C-alpha cells in the first residue's frame, strides 16, 4: 500500500494540503526540532527531516491533531503497568530503526488504515480515526470495508420511500387540522433552532414518531444551544429515545444546533486493542462531554429477513447466511450470529436494521455494557424535507468521557 508519513512524536496518518504528504509524528528525526518525512508512494525506509516550526506554520491543523494523538498515547501509557505493553506503547512515541525498516510489520498496516479511513472521514467533514494495537502479534487485524454512510439494496431504498410517504400522510392529516402550513408553527416544546418561529422538528416528532413501530410511546431528545442532547443520564433501559433534526422546512442554516448528524461527529476516536480477548475497542481520543455526538453507526441497511436472498450477488448481501435446517426464523439467526454488529430501528420501522460486521465505520467497535457511557438514538434527519427519510442511528455520550475511556453502549 502507498503510505506517506511525517514523523516525530506520535504516529498519525493524515492528509495535509494535498495528498502528497501525511503526518506521522515520531521521535525519529535526527534532531528534536525536526520531523521525519515520508513521501506518498515510498516505503517506510525513506524518511527526510523537516523543521518542526516550518511544519507547524504551514500545516497547523494537522500538527494540532498530531499533538492530540500524542496526548492520547501519554494517557494510555500512564494507565498501563505491564512492561511489555508499555514497550509497545512507546513504539507509538519513538520510532526504532528495526520498526522503520520492517515494512511488513503490522504497525504499518494499522497506519494505512489510519490514513485511508481518516481521509474518508475528512472527505465527509468528520473527525479522524486512529488504529493502535498494544498486544501480541497473534491479535487479528481489523478487516472490514470502511464507509461514512449506509449502503443498501434498491429494495431497501424503496421501503424507505414507502415508509416516508406513510409518515408524511399522517403529518398532512394533522396539519390540516392545525391550519395552513405556510405560517409559522407553534412549538410543542422549546427548540434551539436558529429560526425558532419556523422550526418544524417538534411537530414532525408529534405527527411521525411519537410512538414506535410497536405502538410504545417514545421520548424526544432536544439539544441545547451547543447541540448537546439533554438529560441522557436519565435514560432507562427500554426507553425509546428519538431525535429529530432540522430540514429545509425549518429555514435555518446548516450551522443550526439541531443538525448534529448532518454536521457529523468531529471527535478524534481511537480503535485500540489492549487485550487480545476483547480485540479492538472504540476509545475516546479526546474529552467528550455528556450529550455530545460521538458519531453515527453506519453499515449495511437491510430488511430482515429478506437481505440474504439477493440474486445479484451484491457485496451488501454477502454477509451472514441462515441455516435452513434451524428451527429459528431467519431474523433470529442473523441477530444471534451478528451479535453487537446488529442494530434495529424499532421507531422508524422494526423491519429495518444495520449490520456492520463486514461494512461499517469506527462505531462498529463499540462494546456492550450494563452501565454504558453512550446511547444509540434513532434520528429523523434529512437536509431537504422533500427527500425520503433514511433511518439513522446517532451515538451520543450519556456521560462525560475522558481521554482513553472506552466507548460503551447497551446493545441487547
XYZ file of N, CA, C and O in Angstrom, residues 1-5 15 18-22 37-43 112 115-116 119:
88
model
N 0.833 -1.205 0.000
C 0.000 0.000 0.000
C 0.864 1.251 0.000
O 1.926 1.268 0.609
N 0.348 2.281 -0.636
C 1.086 3.547 -0.621
C 0.869 4.226 0.710
O -0.202 4.215 1.275
N 1.893 4.882 1.206
C 1.813 5.496 2.508
C 2.680 6.746 2.528
O 3.726 6.795 1.923
N 2.208 7.788 3.229
C 3.012 8.988 3.386
C 3.067 9.341 4.847
O 2.052 9.376 5.504
N 4.239 9.588 5.395
C 4.341 9.805 6.822
C 5.303 10.934 7.153
O 6.339 11.053 6.545
N -3.894 13.521 5.798
C -3.558 14.261 4.598
C -3.370 15.736 4.918
O -4.120 16.306 5.679
N -2.401 18.821 0.331
C -2.660 17.936 -0.802
C -2.449 16.518 -0.317
O -2.069 16.284 0.815
N -2.701 15.538 -1.162
C -2.494 14.154 -0.769
C -1.028 13.747 -0.934
O -0.702 12.565 -0.893
N -0.157 14.702 -1.108
C 1.257 14.383 -1.338
C 1.989 14.029 -0.055
O 2.961 13.313 -0.070
N 1.500 14.561 1.080
C 2.177 14.264 2.330
C 1.188 13.945 3.438
O 0.101 14.453 3.452
N 1.597 13.108 4.353
C 0.796 12.802 5.533
C 1.659 12.978 6.761
O 2.874 12.999 6.677
N 10.074 12.921 7.380
C 9.025 12.935 6.361
C 9.171 11.769 5.404
O 10.268 11.469 4.932
N 8.033 11.114 5.146
C 7.993 10.028 4.173
C 6.977 10.402 3.106
O 5.818 10.645 3.409
N 7.391 10.467 1.836
C 6.505 10.924 0.765
C 5.617 9.806 0.254
O 5.988 8.625 0.264
N 4.433 10.188 -0.183
C 3.423 9.231 -0.651
C 3.973 8.367 -1.777
O 4.561 8.854 -2.729
N 3.765 7.042 -1.637
C 4.243 6.112 -2.639
C 5.585 5.496 -2.306
O 6.005 4.542 -2.943
N 6.260 6.041 -1.283
C 7.551 5.482 -0.854
C 7.296 4.612 0.367
O 6.299 4.760 1.060
N 8.211 3.690 0.663
C 8.001 2.869 1.842
C 8.675 3.487 3.062
O 9.319 4.528 2.967
N -1.744 2.446 7.685
C -2.501 2.562 6.433
C -3.988 2.713 6.710
O -4.667 3.545 6.093
N -4.627 6.192 7.898
C -4.554 7.170 6.804
C -5.805 7.146 5.936
O -6.474 8.166 5.738
N -6.154 5.980 5.409
C -7.255 5.899 4.447
C -8.617 6.112 5.109
O -9.484 6.786 4.543
N -9.025 9.731 5.933
C -9.272 10.505 4.708
C -10.746 10.410 4.304
O -11.364 11.409 3.919
